[in-house]
Amino acid sequence: MEVLIPDFQGIESSLRTVLDAGPDVLNHNVETVPRLYRKVRSGGRYPRTLELLDRSRRYRPDIATKTGLMVGLGEERDEILQVFDDLRGVGVSILTIGQYLRPSAKHTPMTRYYHPDEFAELKAIAVGKGFVHVESGPLVRSSYHAHEQADAFDLVRGGLG
């Protein structure tokens, strides 16, 4: 079972309640790079997202932590790579990378469309940084191939991968 959670505004007891229920995967999407956070996630805070993911891993290391990143919002390549490093630094094991598609005229405009080759390159870089499983492509969303992601974490956790 995978749960997609908010950041609970940093309230640790709320996170522990979810983790105590014993999901297989805890997912909280980082969404974008720090520079664009306020624009894309008006109520969110990048450091709070990292803290939540780190707390999850420290409290229940047997539960996979997962996050999703959207590209096409105006981020730079070096910013994406720094997010990868930040996520690995707090022990995130599963990453999804997808194309931002503007849901309505009221939402942030898309700045560019990434080519599938760029998604393949981002995946290779992320895998090289130590993520257990990475899904990367224009149509990838946080639930994309969720079962395979959980299986990959189980293999590594069990010492088989």
mmCIF file of N, CA and C in Angstrom, residues 16-111:
data_model
loop_
_atom_site.group_PDB
_atom_site.id
_atom_site.type_symbol
_atom_site.label_atom_id
_atom_site.label_comp_id
_atom_site.label_asym_id
_atom_site.label_seq_id
_atom_site.Cartn_x
_atom_site.Cartn_y
_atom_site.Cartn_z
ATOM 1 N N ARG A 16 3.814 10.469 12.100
ATOM 2 C CA ARG A 16 3.964 9.204 12.836
ATOM 3 C C ARG A 16 2.673 8.387 12.810
ATOM 4 N N THR A 17 1.533 9.059 12.853
ATOM 5 C CA THR A 17 0.246 8.352 12.773
ATOM 6 C C THR A 17 0.152 7.582 11.466
ATOM 7 N N VAL A 18 0.542 8.216 10.367
ATOM 8 C CA VAL A 18 0.513 7.553 9.055
ATOM 9 C C VAL A 18 1.513 6.406 9.029
ATOM 10 N N LEU A 19 2.718 6.647 9.485
ATOM 11 C CA LEU A 19 3.753 5.615 9.456
ATOM 12 C C LEU A 19 3.411 4.434 10.367
ATOM 13 N N ASP A 20 2.759 4.710 11.488
ATOM 14 C CA ASP A 20 2.363 3.635 12.399
ATOM 15 C C ASP A 20 1.318 2.716 11.784
ATOM 16 N N ALA A 21 0.615 3.193 10.766
ATOM 17 C CA ALA A 21 -0.357 2.352 10.056
ATOM 18 C C ALA A 21 0.340 1.331 9.155
ATOM 19 N N GLY A 22 1.637 1.521 8.915
ATOM 20 C CA GLY A 22 2.435 0.541 8.189
ATOM 21 C C GLY A 22 2.264 0.484 6.688
ATOM 22 N N PRO A 23 2.213 1.634 6.001
ATOM 23 C CA PRO A 23 2.179 1.549 4.539
ATOM 24 C C PRO A 23 3.486 0.970 4.009
ATOM 25 N N ASP A 24 3.455 0.451 2.799
ATOM 26 C CA ASP A 24 4.685 -0.044 2.168
ATOM 27 C C ASP A 24 5.546 1.104 1.654
ATOM 28 N N VAL A 25 4.863 2.160 1.168
ATOM 29 C CA VAL A 25 5.550 3.306 0.584
ATOM 30 C C VAL A 25 4.895 4.585 1.104
ATOM 31 N N LEU A 26 5.729 5.518 1.556
ATOM 32 C CA LEU A 26 5.254 6.840 1.936
ATOM 33 C C LEU A 26 5.696 7.812 0.856
ATOM 34 N N ASN A 27 4.729 8.475 0.236
ATOM 35 C CA ASN A 27 5.010 9.386 -0.869
ATOM 36 C C ASN A 27 4.599 10.798 -0.477
ATOM 37 N N HIS A 28 5.531 11.703 -0.633
ATOM 38 C CA HIS A 28 5.251 13.140 -0.518
ATOM 39 C C HIS A 28 6.017 13.808 -1.649
ATOM 40 N N ASN A 29 5.316 14.449 -2.548
ATOM 41 C CA ASN A 29 5.945 14.997 -3.740
ATOM 42 C C ASN A 29 6.641 16.325 -3.474
ATOM 43 N N VAL A 30 7.905 16.386 -3.884
ATOM 44 C CA VAL A 30 8.683 17.607 -3.777
ATOM 45 C C VAL A 30 8.219 18.617 -4.834
ATOM 46 N N GLU A 31 7.741 18.141 -5.949
ATOM 47 C CA GLU A 31 7.155 18.901 -7.060
ATOM 48 C C GLU A 31 8.144 19.691 -7.911
ATOM 49 N N THR A 32 8.995 20.526 -7.296
ATOM 50 C CA THR A 32 9.850 21.411 -8.081
ATOM 51 C C THR A 32 11.124 21.760 -7.315
ATOM 52 N N VAL A 33 11.914 22.614 -7.894
ATOM 53 C CA VAL A 33 13.180 23.045 -7.300
ATOM 54 C C VAL A 33 12.921 24.163 -6.283
ATOM 55 N N PRO A 34 13.823 24.359 -5.319
ATOM 56 C CA PRO A 34 13.583 25.361 -4.278
ATOM 57 C C PRO A 34 13.256 26.766 -4.792
ATOM 58 N N ARG A 35 13.927 27.213 -5.831
ATOM 59 C CA ARG A 35 13.713 28.571 -6.345
ATOM 60 C C ARG A 35 12.273 28.798 -6.798
ATOM 61 N N LEU A 36 11.602 27.747 -7.255
ATOM 62 C CA LEU A 36 10.248 27.888 -7.785
ATOM 63 C C LEU A 36 9.176 27.442 -6.790
ATOM 64 N N TYR A 37 9.594 27.059 -5.607
ATOM 65 C CA TYR A 37 8.664 26.452 -4.648
ATOM 66 C C TYR A 37 7.484 27.350 -4.313
ATOM 67 N N ARG A 38 7.745 28.587 -3.953
ATOM 68 C CA ARG A 38 6.658 29.488 -3.550
ATOM 69 C C ARG A 38 5.670 29.718 -4.689
ATOM 70 N N LYS A 39 6.172 29.707 -5.900
ATOM 71 C CA LYS A 39 5.323 29.918 -7.079
ATOM 72 C C LYS A 39 4.452 28.690 -7.358
ATOM 73 N N VAL A 40 5.009 27.507 -7.184
ATOM 74 C CA VAL A 40 4.335 26.265 -7.547
ATOM 75 C C VAL A 40 3.564 25.672 -6.369
ATOM 76 N N ARG A 41 4.130 25.746 -5.190
ATOM 77 C CA ARG A 41 3.509 25.176 -3.976
ATOM 78 C C ARG A 41 3.375 26.284 -2.944
ATOM 79 N N SER A 42 2.391 27.123 -3.127
ATOM 80 C CA SER A 42 2.267 28.329 -2.304
ATOM 81 C C SER A 42 2.243 28.034 -0.805
ATOM 82 N N GLY A 43 1.645 26.936 -0.383
ATOM 83 C CA GLY A 43 1.595 26.608 1.040
ATOM 84 C C GLY A 43 2.738 25.734 1.501
ATOM 85 N N GLY A 44 3.526 25.246 0.578
ATOM 86 C CA GLY A 44 4.607 24.326 0.922
ATOM 87 C C GLY A 44 5.922 25.029 1.157
ATOM 88 N N ARG A 45 6.824 24.327 1.782
ATOM 89 C CA ARG A 45 8.170 24.823 2.036
ATOM 90 C C ARG A 45 9.138 23.697 1.705
ATOM 91 N N TYR A 46 10.116 23.998 0.866
ATOM 92 C CA TYR A 46 11.086 22.986 0.453
ATOM 93 C C TYR A 46 11.803 22.355 1.646
ATOM 94 N N PRO A 47 12.329 23.147 2.591
ATOM 95 C CA PRO A 47 13.000 22.517 3.740
ATOM 96 C C PRO A 47 12.055 21.620 4.553
ATOM 97 N N ARG A 48 10.800 21.999 4.647
ATOM 98 C CA ARG A 48 9.834 21.194 5.396
ATOM 99 C C ARG A 48 9.568 19.870 4.684
ATOM 100 N N THR A 49 9.551 19.896 3.352
ATOM 101 C CA THR A 49 9.393 18.664 2.581
ATOM 102 C C THR A 49 10.570 17.724 2.839
ATOM 103 N N LEU A 50 11.780 18.255 2.792
ATOM 104 C CA LEU A 50 12.961 17.427 3.056
ATOM 105 C C LEU A 50 12.935 16.889 4.484
ATOM 106 N N GLU A 51 12.528 17.724 5.412
ATOM 107 C CA GLU A 51 12.456 17.289 6.811
ATOM 108 C C GLU A 51 11.446 16.155 6.982
ATOM 109 N N LEU A 52 10.295 16.270 6.341
ATOM 110 C CA LEU A 52 9.281 15.220 6.427
ATOM 111 C C LEU A 52 9.817 13.906 5.881
ATOM 112 N N LEU A 53 10.456 13.945 4.726
ATOM 113 C CA LEU A 53 10.995 12.730 4.124
ATOM 114 C C LEU A 53 12.099 12.132 4.997
ATOM 115 N N ASP A 54 12.918 12.976 5.578
ATOM 116 C CA ASP A 54 13.976 12.502 6.464
ATOM 117 C C ASP A 54 13.394 11.887 7.741
ATOM 118 N N ARG A 55 12.412 12.544 8.333
ATOM 119 C CA ARG A 55 11.767 12.002 9.542
ATOM 120 C C ARG A 55 11.145 10.635 9.260
ATOM 121 N N SER A 56 10.530 10.521 8.107
ATOM 122 C CA SER A 56 9.904 9.256 7.737
ATOM 123 C C SER A 56 10.941 8.142 7.695
ATOM 124 N N ARG A 57 12.029 8.394 7.024
ATOM 125 C CA ARG A 57 13.083 7.389 6.886
ATOM 126 C C ARG A 57 13.702 7.035 8.228
ATOM 127 N N ARG A 58 13.920 8.051 9.072
ATOM 128 C CA ARG A 58 14.529 7.789 10.379
ATOM 129 C C ARG A 58 13.578 7.039 11.309
ATOM 130 N N TYR A 59 12.306 7.385 11.271
ATOM 131 C CA TYR A 59 11.332 6.759 12.163
ATOM 132 C C TYR A 59 10.981 5.343 11.727
ATOM 133 N N ARG A 60 10.827 5.140 10.433
ATOM 134 C CA ARG A 60 10.463 3.821 9.899
ATOM 135 C C ARG A 60 11.319 3.508 8.673
ATOM 136 N N PRO A 61 12.576 3.122 8.870
ATOM 137 C CA PRO A 61 13.453 2.839 7.730
ATOM 138 C C PRO A 61 12.980 1.662 6.881
ATOM 139 N N ASP A 62 12.067 0.861 7.415
ATOM 140 C CA ASP A 62 11.522 -0.266 6.658
ATOM 141 C C ASP A 62 10.462 0.161 5.649
ATOM 142 N N ILE A 63 10.037 1.416 5.706
ATOM 143 C CA ILE A 63 9.033 1.938 4.776
ATOM 144 C C ILE A 63 9.748 2.788 3.729
ATOM 145 N N ALA A 64 9.541 2.461 2.472
ATOM 146 C CA ALA A 64 10.169 3.216 1.382
ATOM 147 C C ALA A 64 9.649 4.645 1.357
ATOM 148 N N THR A 65 10.559 5.592 1.132
ATOM 149 C CA THR A 65 10.140 6.976 0.917
ATOM 150 C C THR A 65 10.261 7.284 -0.567
ATOM 151 N N LYS A 66 9.271 8.003 -1.034
ATOM 152 C CA LYS A 66 9.141 8.280 -2.462
ATOM 153 C C LYS A 66 8.730 9.729 -2.655
ATOM 154 N N THR A 67 9.170 10.308 -3.757
ATOM 155 C CA THR A 67 8.756 11.654 -4.098
ATOM 156 C C THR A 67 8.712 11.816 -5.605
ATOM 157 N N GLY A 68 8.010 12.854 -6.035
ATOM 158 C CA GLY A 68 7.891 13.143 -7.455
ATOM 159 C C GLY A 68 8.310 14.568 -7.753
ATOM 160 N N LEU A 69 8.930 14.734 -8.897
ATOM 161 C CA LEU A 69 9.420 16.029 -9.367
ATOM 162 C C LEU A 69 8.828 16.294 -10.746
ATOM 163 N N MET A 70 8.341 17.505 -10.940
ATOM 164 C CA MET A 70 7.845 17.918 -12.256
ATOM 165 C C MET A 70 8.901 18.812 -12.906
ATOM 166 N N VAL A 71 9.067 18.662 -14.201
ATOM 167 C CA VAL A 71 9.966 19.550 -14.942
ATOM 168 C C VAL A 71 9.156 20.300 -15.992
ATOM 169 N N GLY A 72 9.678 21.446 -16.391
ATOM 170 C CA GLY A 72 8.992 22.283 -17.364
ATOM 171 C C GLY A 72 8.401 23.536 -16.747
ATOM 172 N N LEU A 73 8.856 23.857 -15.543
ATOM 173 C CA LEU A 73 8.348 25.027 -14.817
ATOM 174 C C LEU A 73 9.338 26.197 -14.810
ATOM 175 N N GLY A 74 10.481 26.018 -15.466
ATOM 176 C CA GLY A 74 11.485 27.070 -15.489
ATOM 177 C C GLY A 74 12.743 26.735 -14.712
ATOM 178 N N GLU A 75 12.836 25.497 -14.256
ATOM 179 C CA GLU A 75 14.015 25.055 -13.506
ATOM 180 C C GLU A 75 15.213 24.918 -14.441
ATOM 181 N N GLU A 76 16.385 24.998 -13.854
ATOM 182 C CA GLU A 76 17.631 24.789 -14.578
ATOM 183 C C GLU A 76 18.150 23.391 -14.252
ATOM 184 N N ARG A 77 18.957 22.837 -15.147
ATOM 185 C CA ARG A 77 19.482 21.482 -14.961
ATOM 186 C C ARG A 77 20.220 21.335 -13.643
ATOM 187 N N ASP A 78 21.081 22.300 -13.311
ATOM 188 C CA ASP A 78 21.840 22.197 -12.061
ATOM 189 C C ASP A 78 20.918 22.213 -10.844
ATOM 190 N N GLU A 79 19.783 22.893 -10.939
ATOM 191 C CA GLU A 79 18.824 22.899 -9.841
ATOM 192 C C GLU A 79 18.181 21.518 -9.676
ATOM 193 N N ILE A 80 17.881 20.867 -10.780
ATOM 194 C CA ILE A 80 17.315 19.516 -10.730
ATOM 195 C C ILE A 80 18.303 18.566 -10.064
ATOM 196 N N LEU A 81 19.559 18.656 -10.477
ATOM 197 C CA LEU A 81 20.576 17.766 -9.914
ATOM 198 C C LEU A 81 20.783 18.028 -8.430
ATOM 199 N N GLN A 82 20.649 19.284 -8.012
ATOM 200 C CA GLN A 82 20.765 19.593 -6.578
ATOM 201 C C GLN A 82 19.593 18.983 -5.809
ATOM 202 N N VAL A 83 18.395 18.998 -6.396
ATOM 203 C CA VAL A 83 17.247 18.360 -5.753
ATOM 204 C C VAL A 83 17.512 16.860 -5.610
ATOM 205 N N PHE A 84 18.057 16.230 -6.641
ATOM 206 C CA PHE A 84 18.418 14.812 -6.532
ATOM 207 C C PHE A 84 19.333 14.590 -5.327
ATOM 208 N N ASP A 85 20.360 15.425 -5.204
ATOM 209 C CA ASP A 85 21.304 15.284 -4.088
ATOM 210 C C ASP A 85 20.604 15.498 -2.747
ATOM 211 N N ASP A 86 19.743 16.506 -2.684
ATOM 212 C CA ASP A 86 19.009 16.774 -1.442
ATOM 213 C C ASP A 86 18.139 15.582 -1.059
ATOM 214 N N LEU A 87 17.461 15.009 -2.042
ATOM 215 C CA LEU A 87 16.572 13.875 -1.778
ATOM 216 C C LEU A 87 17.352 12.645 -1.332
ATOM 217 N N ARG A 88 18.467 12.380 -1.979
ATOM 218 C CA ARG A 88 19.291 11.243 -1.547
ATOM 219 C C ARG A 88 19.869 11.514 -0.157
ATOM 220 N N GLY A 89 20.175 12.776 0.128
ATOM 221 C CA GLY A 89 20.706 13.138 1.434
ATOM 222 C C GLY A 89 19.766 12.836 2.587
ATOM 223 N N VAL A 90 18.463 12.816 2.305
ATOM 224 C CA VAL A 90 17.490 12.471 3.349
ATOM 225 C C VAL A 90 16.951 11.056 3.161
ATOM 226 N N GLY A 91 17.596 10.294 2.270
ATOM 227 C CA GLY A 91 17.292 8.876 2.147
ATOM 228 C C GLY A 91 16.116 8.495 1.274
ATOM 229 N N VAL A 92 15.642 9.401 0.425
ATOM 230 C CA VAL A 92 14.551 9.030 -0.479
ATOM 231 C C VAL A 92 15.054 7.936 -1.414
ATOM 232 N N SER A 93 14.247 6.884 -1.578
ATOM 233 C CA SER A 93 14.691 5.746 -2.374
ATOM 234 C C SER A 93 13.998 5.631 -3.729
ATOM 235 N N ILE A 94 12.812 6.222 -3.871
ATOM 236 C CA ILE A 94 12.051 6.107 -5.116
ATOM 237 C C ILE A 94 11.734 7.510 -5.628
ATOM 238 N N LEU A 95 11.975 7.726 -6.916
ATOM 239 C CA LEU A 95 11.781 9.041 -7.522
ATOM 240 C C LEU A 95 11.004 8.912 -8.822
ATOM 241 N N THR A 96 10.034 9.800 -9.001
ATOM 242 C CA THR A 96 9.361 9.921 -10.296
ATOM 243 C C THR A 96 9.638 11.314 -10.837
ATOM 244 N N ILE A 97 9.862 11.381 -12.143
ATOM 245 C CA ILE A 97 10.124 12.650 -12.822
ATOM 246 C C ILE A 97 9.168 12.722 -14.010
ATOM 247 N N GLY A 98 8.330 13.745 -14.014
ATOM 248 C CA GLY A 98 7.353 13.882 -15.088
ATOM 249 C C GLY A 98 7.283 15.294 -15.620
ATOM 250 N N GLN A 99 6.652 15.419 -16.758
ATOM 251 C CA GLN A 99 6.465 16.710 -17.414
ATOM 252 C C GLN A 99 5.322 17.468 -16.755
ATOM 253 N N TYR A 100 5.567 18.717 -16.387
ATOM 254 C CA TYR A 100 4.488 19.576 -15.907
ATOM 255 C C TYR A 100 3.590 19.928 -17.082
ATOM 256 N N LEU A 101 2.312 19.749 -16.884
ATOM 257 C CA LEU A 101 1.317 20.136 -17.877
ATOM 258 C C LEU A 101 0.319 21.055 -17.182
ATOM 259 N N ARG A 102 0.189 22.238 -17.659
ATOM 260 C CA ARG A 102 -0.659 23.258 -17.031
ATOM 261 C C ARG A 102 -2.119 22.810 -17.029
ATOM 262 N N PRO A 103 -2.705 22.605 -15.834
ATOM 263 C CA PRO A 103 -4.077 22.112 -15.786
ATOM 264 C C PRO A 103 -5.137 23.138 -16.179
ATOM 265 N N SER A 104 -4.843 24.421 -15.994
ATOM 266 C CA SER A 104 -5.799 25.463 -16.378
ATOM 267 C C SER A 104 -5.055 26.776 -16.552
ATOM 268 N N ALA A 105 -5.736 27.761 -17.106
ATOM 269 C CA ALA A 105 -5.121 29.073 -17.315
ATOM 270 C C ALA A 105 -4.774 29.749 -15.988
ATOM 271 N N LYS A 106 -5.356 29.302 -14.901
ATOM 272 C CA LYS A 106 -5.086 29.886 -13.584
ATOM 273 C C LYS A 106 -3.802 29.344 -12.960
ATOM 274 N N HIS A 107 -3.268 28.276 -13.535
ATOM 275 C CA HIS A 107 -2.054 27.651 -12.997
ATOM 276 C C HIS A 107 -0.803 28.215 -13.659
ATOM 277 N N THR A 108 0.326 27.921 -13.041
ATOM 278 C CA THR A 108 1.627 28.348 -13.555
ATOM 279 C C THR A 108 1.818 27.863 -14.988
ATOM 280 N N PRO A 109 2.248 28.747 -15.889
ATOM 281 C CA PRO A 109 2.485 28.316 -17.270
ATOM 282 C C PRO A 109 3.661 27.331 -17.374
ATOM 283 N N MET A 110 3.582 26.432 -18.349
ATOM 284 C CA MET A 110 4.698 25.543 -18.654
ATOM 285 C C MET A 110 5.723 26.364 -19.439
ATOM 286 N N THR A 111 6.997 26.234 -19.078
ATOM 287 C CA THR A 111 8.030 26.997 -19.772
ATOM 288 C C THR A 111 8.642 26.242 -20.944
#
